[in-house]
Amino acid sequence: MDGNGRWAERRGLPKVAGHRAGAEAVRRTMQAAVDAGVEALTLYAFSSENWRRPQEEVSDLKGLMRFYLERELKTLQKEGVRLKLIGEPAAFGNELHDRLRQAVEETKGNDRLTLAVALNYGSQAELAAAARTLARAVAAGDVDPESIDEKALEALLHTSDLPPLDLLIRTSGEVRLSNFLLWQAAYAELHFTDVLWPDFDEAAFNAALAEFARRQRRFGGR
């Protein structure tokens, strides 16, 4: 989800206004996913690299997370959305992290859509952590290194309980993955759009789904 800052700059607004508009786009996209029967939707909300942003902007983002979590929890329940967190959200502090975990607990019985929110997430760090876990198991004699395969590593990723990634959407004209779901995107279709994230809506989402449906998926085993 990219383009909040540029959206605000083009309107002569502070960056936080772009992030607020981006949060509204999250609501629209989640609803569009529910309406389209999508099984799981993963949103890259805060990358591990975002800590390098100005402290004021980071504080604004954390405040928005708290605000929209409180506001949208009833919507998640109403629409049957299960909230899942990937990444290392504990870095946001005990108060926000506890609230996030509470929302996960309160929605765990919902099964219409899984909304996975990536917070303090970086795919390279995720892969490195999985490799360390396997290395420790090998060192302890619990795992034969010759038995380690793709499934063994995949089981240790944050997304291990999610369905395979089919479509990855990147907004605002950027054409790179930016350390997001690198392993999971191995066979995903990629959709790049010039639409800035705050302007992303049901029509843009459905356009991405329509393009995905037109493509012929050619790979073995899926």
Short mmCIF file of N, CA, C and O in Angstrom, two decimals, residues 128-204:
data_model
loop_
_atom_site.label_atom_id
_atom_site.label_comp_id
_atom_site.label_asym_id
_atom_site.label_seq_id
_atom_site.Cartn_x
_atom_site.Cartn_y
_atom_site.Cartn_z
N ALA A 128 15.25 -15.27 7.52
CA ALA A 128 16.43 -15.49 8.36
C ALA A 128 16.03 -16.14 9.68
O ALA A 128 16.73 -17.04 10.18
N ALA A 129 14.91 -15.71 10.26
CA ALA A 129 14.43 -16.30 11.52
C ALA A 129 14.08 -17.77 11.33
O ALA A 129 14.38 -18.62 12.19
N ALA A 130 13.43 -18.10 10.21
CA ALA A 130 13.10 -19.50 9.93
C ALA A 130 14.37 -20.33 9.77
O ALA A 130 14.45 -21.47 10.27
N ALA A 131 15.38 -19.77 9.10
CA ALA A 131 16.65 -20.48 8.92
C ALA A 131 17.34 -20.72 10.26
O ALA A 131 17.90 -21.80 10.50
N ARG A 132 17.29 -19.73 11.16
CA ARG A 132 17.89 -19.90 12.48
C ARG A 132 17.20 -21.01 13.27
O ARG A 132 17.85 -21.81 13.95
N THR A 133 15.87 -21.05 13.17
CA THR A 133 15.13 -22.10 13.87
C THR A 133 15.53 -23.48 13.38
O THR A 133 15.76 -24.41 14.17
N LEU A 134 15.65 -23.64 12.08
CA LEU A 134 16.07 -24.92 11.51
C LEU A 134 17.51 -25.24 11.91
O LEU A 134 17.84 -26.40 12.22
N ALA A 135 18.37 -24.22 11.92
CA ALA A 135 19.77 -24.44 12.29
C ALA A 135 19.89 -24.92 13.73
O ALA A 135 20.69 -25.82 14.04
N ARG A 136 19.11 -24.32 14.62
CA ARG A 136 19.14 -24.76 16.02
C ARG A 136 18.64 -26.20 16.16
O ARG A 136 19.18 -26.98 16.96
N ALA A 137 17.61 -26.55 15.39
CA ALA A 137 17.08 -27.91 15.44
C ALA A 137 18.10 -28.92 14.94
O ALA A 137 18.24 -30.02 15.50
N VAL A 138 18.84 -28.54 13.90
CA VAL A 138 19.89 -29.42 13.38
C VAL A 138 21.01 -29.56 14.41
O VAL A 138 21.50 -30.67 14.69
N ALA A 139 21.42 -28.43 15.00
CA ALA A 139 22.50 -28.46 16.00
C ALA A 139 22.14 -29.30 17.21
O ALA A 139 23.01 -29.94 17.82
N ALA A 140 20.84 -29.30 17.56
CA ALA A 140 20.39 -30.07 18.71
C ALA A 140 20.19 -31.55 18.37
O ALA A 140 19.90 -32.36 19.26
N GLY A 141 20.35 -31.91 17.11
CA GLY A 141 20.17 -33.28 16.69
C GLY A 141 18.73 -33.69 16.49
O GLY A 141 18.41 -34.87 16.35
N ASP A 142 17.83 -32.69 16.47
CA ASP A 142 16.41 -32.98 16.32
C ASP A 142 15.97 -33.09 14.87
O ASP A 142 14.89 -33.62 14.59
N VAL A 143 16.77 -32.55 13.97
CA VAL A 143 16.41 -32.54 12.55
C VAL A 143 17.62 -32.97 11.73
O VAL A 143 18.74 -32.49 11.96
N ASP A 144 17.38 -33.86 10.79
CA ASP A 144 18.41 -34.26 9.83
C ASP A 144 18.47 -33.18 8.75
O ASP A 144 17.46 -32.89 8.11
N PRO A 145 19.64 -32.55 8.55
CA PRO A 145 19.71 -31.48 7.54
C PRO A 145 19.28 -31.94 6.15
O PRO A 145 18.78 -31.13 5.36
N GLU A 146 19.46 -33.23 5.84
CA GLU A 146 19.05 -33.72 4.53
C GLU A 146 17.54 -33.76 4.38
O GLU A 146 17.02 -33.87 3.27
N SER A 147 16.82 -33.68 5.51
CA SER A 147 15.36 -33.72 5.45
C SER A 147 14.73 -32.35 5.23
O SER A 147 13.53 -32.24 5.01
N ILE A 148 15.55 -31.30 5.32
CA ILE A 148 15.01 -29.94 5.19
C ILE A 148 14.68 -29.65 3.73
O ILE A 148 15.52 -29.75 2.85
N ASP A 149 13.43 -29.30 3.49
CA ASP A 149 12.99 -28.95 2.15
C ASP A 149 12.15 -27.68 2.20
O ASP A 149 12.08 -27.02 3.24
N GLU A 150 11.54 -27.34 1.09
CA GLU A 150 10.75 -26.11 1.03
C GLU A 150 9.63 -26.11 2.06
O GLU A 150 9.35 -25.09 2.69
N LYS A 151 8.98 -27.26 2.23
CA LYS A 151 7.86 -27.33 3.17
C LYS A 151 8.32 -27.10 4.60
O LYS A 151 7.61 -26.50 5.41
N ALA A 152 9.51 -27.56 4.94
CA ALA A 152 10.03 -27.38 6.29
C ALA A 152 10.25 -25.91 6.60
O ALA A 152 9.94 -25.44 7.71
N LEU A 153 10.77 -25.18 5.63
CA LEU A 153 10.99 -23.75 5.85
C LEU A 153 9.67 -23.00 5.84
O LEU A 153 9.43 -22.13 6.68
N GLU A 154 8.81 -23.35 4.90
CA GLU A 154 7.53 -22.66 4.76
C GLU A 154 6.69 -22.78 6.03
O GLU A 154 5.95 -21.86 6.40
N ALA A 155 6.81 -23.91 6.73
CA ALA A 155 6.04 -24.12 7.95
C ALA A 155 6.44 -23.18 9.07
O ALA A 155 5.69 -23.00 10.04
N LEU A 156 7.61 -22.55 8.94
CA LEU A 156 8.10 -21.65 9.97
C LEU A 156 7.86 -20.18 9.63
O LEU A 156 8.23 -19.30 10.40
N LEU A 157 7.23 -19.91 8.50
CA LEU A 157 6.95 -18.53 8.12
C LEU A 157 5.70 -18.02 8.83
O LEU A 157 4.85 -18.80 9.27
N HIS A 158 5.56 -16.72 8.93
CA HIS A 158 4.41 -16.12 9.62
C HIS A 158 3.09 -16.44 8.93
O HIS A 158 2.03 -16.34 9.54
N THR A 159 3.17 -16.79 7.66
CA THR A 159 1.97 -17.03 6.85
C THR A 159 1.65 -18.51 6.71
O THR A 159 0.87 -18.88 5.82
N SER A 160 2.22 -19.35 7.56
CA SER A 160 2.10 -20.80 7.37
C SER A 160 0.66 -21.29 7.40
O SER A 160 0.34 -22.35 6.84
N ASP A 161 -0.23 -20.56 8.07
CA ASP A 161 -1.63 -20.98 8.15
C ASP A 161 -2.52 -20.27 7.15
O ASP A 161 -3.75 -20.39 7.21
N LEU A 162 -1.92 -19.54 6.21
CA LEU A 162 -2.69 -18.85 5.17
C LEU A 162 -2.64 -19.65 3.88
O LEU A 162 -1.70 -20.42 3.66
N PRO A 163 -3.62 -19.47 3.00
CA PRO A 163 -3.58 -20.15 1.70
C PRO A 163 -2.44 -19.60 0.85
O PRO A 163 -1.91 -18.51 1.13
N PRO A 164 -2.01 -20.32 -0.19
CA PRO A 164 -0.95 -19.83 -1.07
C PRO A 164 -1.30 -18.46 -1.64
O PRO A 164 -2.45 -18.17 -1.94
N LEU A 165 -0.29 -17.62 -1.77
CA LEU A 165 -0.48 -16.28 -2.31
C LEU A 165 -0.71 -16.36 -3.82
O LEU A 165 0.13 -16.88 -4.55
N ASP A 166 -1.85 -15.85 -4.27
CA ASP A 166 -2.18 -15.88 -5.70
C ASP A 166 -1.90 -14.57 -6.40
O ASP A 166 -1.47 -14.55 -7.56
N LEU A 167 -2.17 -13.46 -5.75
CA LEU A 167 -2.10 -12.15 -6.40
C LEU A 167 -1.47 -11.15 -5.45
O LEU A 167 -1.89 -11.01 -4.30
N LEU A 168 -0.45 -10.44 -5.94
CA LEU A 168 0.19 -9.40 -5.16
C LEU A 168 0.01 -8.07 -5.89
O LEU A 168 0.38 -7.93 -7.06
N ILE A 169 -0.60 -7.11 -5.21
CA ILE A 169 -0.93 -5.80 -5.79
C ILE A 169 0.00 -4.75 -5.20
O ILE A 169 0.12 -4.63 -3.98
N ARG A 170 0.62 -3.94 -6.04
CA ARG A 170 1.47 -2.83 -5.59
C ARG A 170 0.95 -1.54 -6.21
O ARG A 170 0.80 -1.43 -7.42
N THR A 171 0.65 -0.57 -5.36
CA THR A 171 0.06 0.69 -5.84
C THR A 171 1.11 1.76 -6.08
O THR A 171 2.29 1.60 -5.78
N SER A 172 0.68 2.86 -6.64
CA SER A 172 1.41 4.12 -6.81
C SER A 172 2.51 4.10 -7.86
O SER A 172 3.36 4.98 -7.89
N GLY A 173 2.50 3.11 -8.74
CA GLY A 173 3.48 3.09 -9.82
C GLY A 173 4.80 2.45 -9.47
O GLY A 173 5.68 2.33 -10.34
N GLU A 174 4.98 2.02 -8.22
CA GLU A 174 6.21 1.32 -7.84
C GLU A 174 6.15 -0.10 -8.40
O GLU A 174 5.11 -0.75 -8.38
N VAL A 175 7.29 -0.59 -8.90
CA VAL A 175 7.31 -1.92 -9.53
C VAL A 175 8.37 -2.80 -8.87
O VAL A 175 9.21 -3.39 -9.55
N ARG A 176 8.33 -2.87 -7.56
CA ARG A 176 9.23 -3.75 -6.82
C ARG A 176 8.44 -4.33 -5.64
O ARG A 176 7.38 -3.83 -5.28
N LEU A 177 8.99 -5.37 -5.03
CA LEU A 177 8.29 -6.05 -3.93
C LEU A 177 8.62 -5.44 -2.57
O LEU A 177 7.87 -5.66 -1.61
N SER A 178 9.71 -4.72 -2.46
CA SER A 178 10.05 -4.00 -1.24
C SER A 178 10.00 -4.89 0.02
O SER A 178 9.41 -4.52 1.03
N ASN A 179 10.62 -6.06 -0.08
CA ASN A 179 10.80 -6.93 1.09
C ASN A 179 9.47 -7.43 1.64
O ASN A 179 9.33 -7.62 2.84
N PHE A 180 8.51 -7.66 0.77
CA PHE A 180 7.19 -8.13 1.19
C PHE A 180 6.91 -9.51 0.62
O PHE A 180 6.90 -9.69 -0.61
N LEU A 181 6.71 -10.50 1.48
CA LEU A 181 6.28 -11.85 1.09
C LEU A 181 7.13 -12.41 -0.06
O LEU A 181 6.60 -12.94 -1.04
N LEU A 182 8.45 -12.32 0.07
CA LEU A 182 9.34 -12.73 -1.01
C LEU A 182 9.21 -14.22 -1.31
O LEU A 182 9.13 -14.63 -2.47
N TRP A 183 9.22 -15.04 -0.28
CA TRP A 183 9.06 -16.49 -0.48
C TRP A 183 7.66 -16.80 -1.00
O TRP A 183 7.48 -17.54 -1.96
N GLN A 184 6.67 -16.19 -0.37
CA GLN A 184 5.27 -16.49 -0.68
C GLN A 184 4.90 -16.07 -2.10
O GLN A 184 3.98 -16.63 -2.70
N ALA A 185 5.60 -15.08 -2.64
CA ALA A 185 5.27 -14.55 -3.97
C ALA A 185 5.91 -15.33 -5.11
O ALA A 185 5.80 -14.93 -6.27
N ALA A 186 6.54 -16.46 -4.80
CA ALA A 186 7.29 -17.20 -5.82
C ALA A 186 6.45 -17.51 -7.06
O ALA A 186 6.94 -17.44 -8.19
N TYR A 187 5.18 -17.87 -6.85
CA TYR A 187 4.30 -18.19 -7.98
C TYR A 187 3.09 -17.27 -8.05
O TYR A 187 2.11 -17.58 -8.74
N ALA A 188 3.15 -16.16 -7.37
CA ALA A 188 2.03 -15.22 -7.38
C ALA A 188 2.02 -14.40 -8.67
O ALA A 188 3.06 -14.13 -9.26
N GLU A 189 0.84 -14.01 -9.08
CA GLU A 189 0.71 -13.04 -10.16
C GLU A 189 0.94 -11.64 -9.57
O GLU A 189 0.47 -11.35 -8.46
N LEU A 190 1.65 -10.80 -10.28
CA LEU A 190 1.95 -9.45 -9.81
C LEU A 190 1.13 -8.43 -10.59
O LEU A 190 1.03 -8.50 -11.81
N HIS A 191 0.56 -7.50 -9.85
CA HIS A 191 -0.27 -6.45 -10.47
C HIS A 191 0.22 -5.10 -9.97
O HIS A 191 0.16 -4.81 -8.77
N PHE A 192 0.74 -4.29 -10.89
CA PHE A 192 1.23 -2.96 -10.54
C PHE A 192 0.29 -1.91 -11.12
O PHE A 192 -0.09 -1.97 -12.28
N THR A 193 -0.09 -0.96 -10.28
CA THR A 193 -1.02 0.09 -10.71
C THR A 193 -0.48 1.45 -10.33
O THR A 193 0.19 1.60 -9.30
N ASP A 194 -0.80 2.46 -11.13
CA ASP A 194 -0.37 3.83 -10.84
C ASP A 194 -1.25 4.50 -9.79
O ASP A 194 -0.93 5.60 -9.32
N VAL A 195 -2.36 3.88 -9.43
CA VAL A 195 -3.27 4.47 -8.45
C VAL A 195 -2.57 4.61 -7.10
O VAL A 195 -1.97 3.65 -6.60
N LEU A 196 -2.60 5.80 -6.52
CA LEU A 196 -2.05 6.00 -5.18
C LEU A 196 -2.96 5.30 -4.17
O LEU A 196 -4.18 5.27 -4.34
N TRP A 197 -2.36 4.75 -3.11
CA TRP A 197 -3.15 3.95 -2.20
C TRP A 197 -4.38 4.66 -1.65
O TRP A 197 -5.45 4.05 -1.58
N PRO A 198 -4.34 5.93 -1.26
CA PRO A 198 -5.56 6.56 -0.75
C PRO A 198 -6.70 6.61 -1.76
O PRO A 198 -7.86 6.77 -1.37
N ASP A 199 -6.39 6.49 -3.05
CA ASP A 199 -7.42 6.50 -4.08
C ASP A 199 -7.86 5.08 -4.46
O ASP A 199 -8.76 4.92 -5.30
N PHE A 200 -7.24 4.09 -3.88
CA PHE A 200 -7.57 2.70 -4.20
C PHE A 200 -8.97 2.38 -3.67
O PHE A 200 -9.29 2.68 -2.52
N ASP A 201 -9.80 1.79 -4.51
CA ASP A 201 -11.18 1.53 -4.12
C ASP A 201 -11.65 0.20 -4.69
O ASP A 201 -10.85 -0.58 -5.23
N GLU A 202 -12.95 -0.05 -4.57
CA GLU A 202 -13.50 -1.32 -5.03
C GLU A 202 -13.26 -1.52 -6.53
O GLU A 202 -12.95 -2.63 -6.97
N ALA A 203 -13.39 -0.44 -7.29
CA ALA A 203 -13.18 -0.56 -8.74
C ALA A 203 -11.74 -0.97 -9.06
O ALA A 203 -11.50 -1.82 -9.92
N ALA A 204 -10.78 -0.36 -8.36
CA ALA A 204 -9.36 -0.70 -8.58
C ALA A 204 -9.08 -2.14 -8.15
O ALA A 204 -8.33 -2.86 -8.80
#
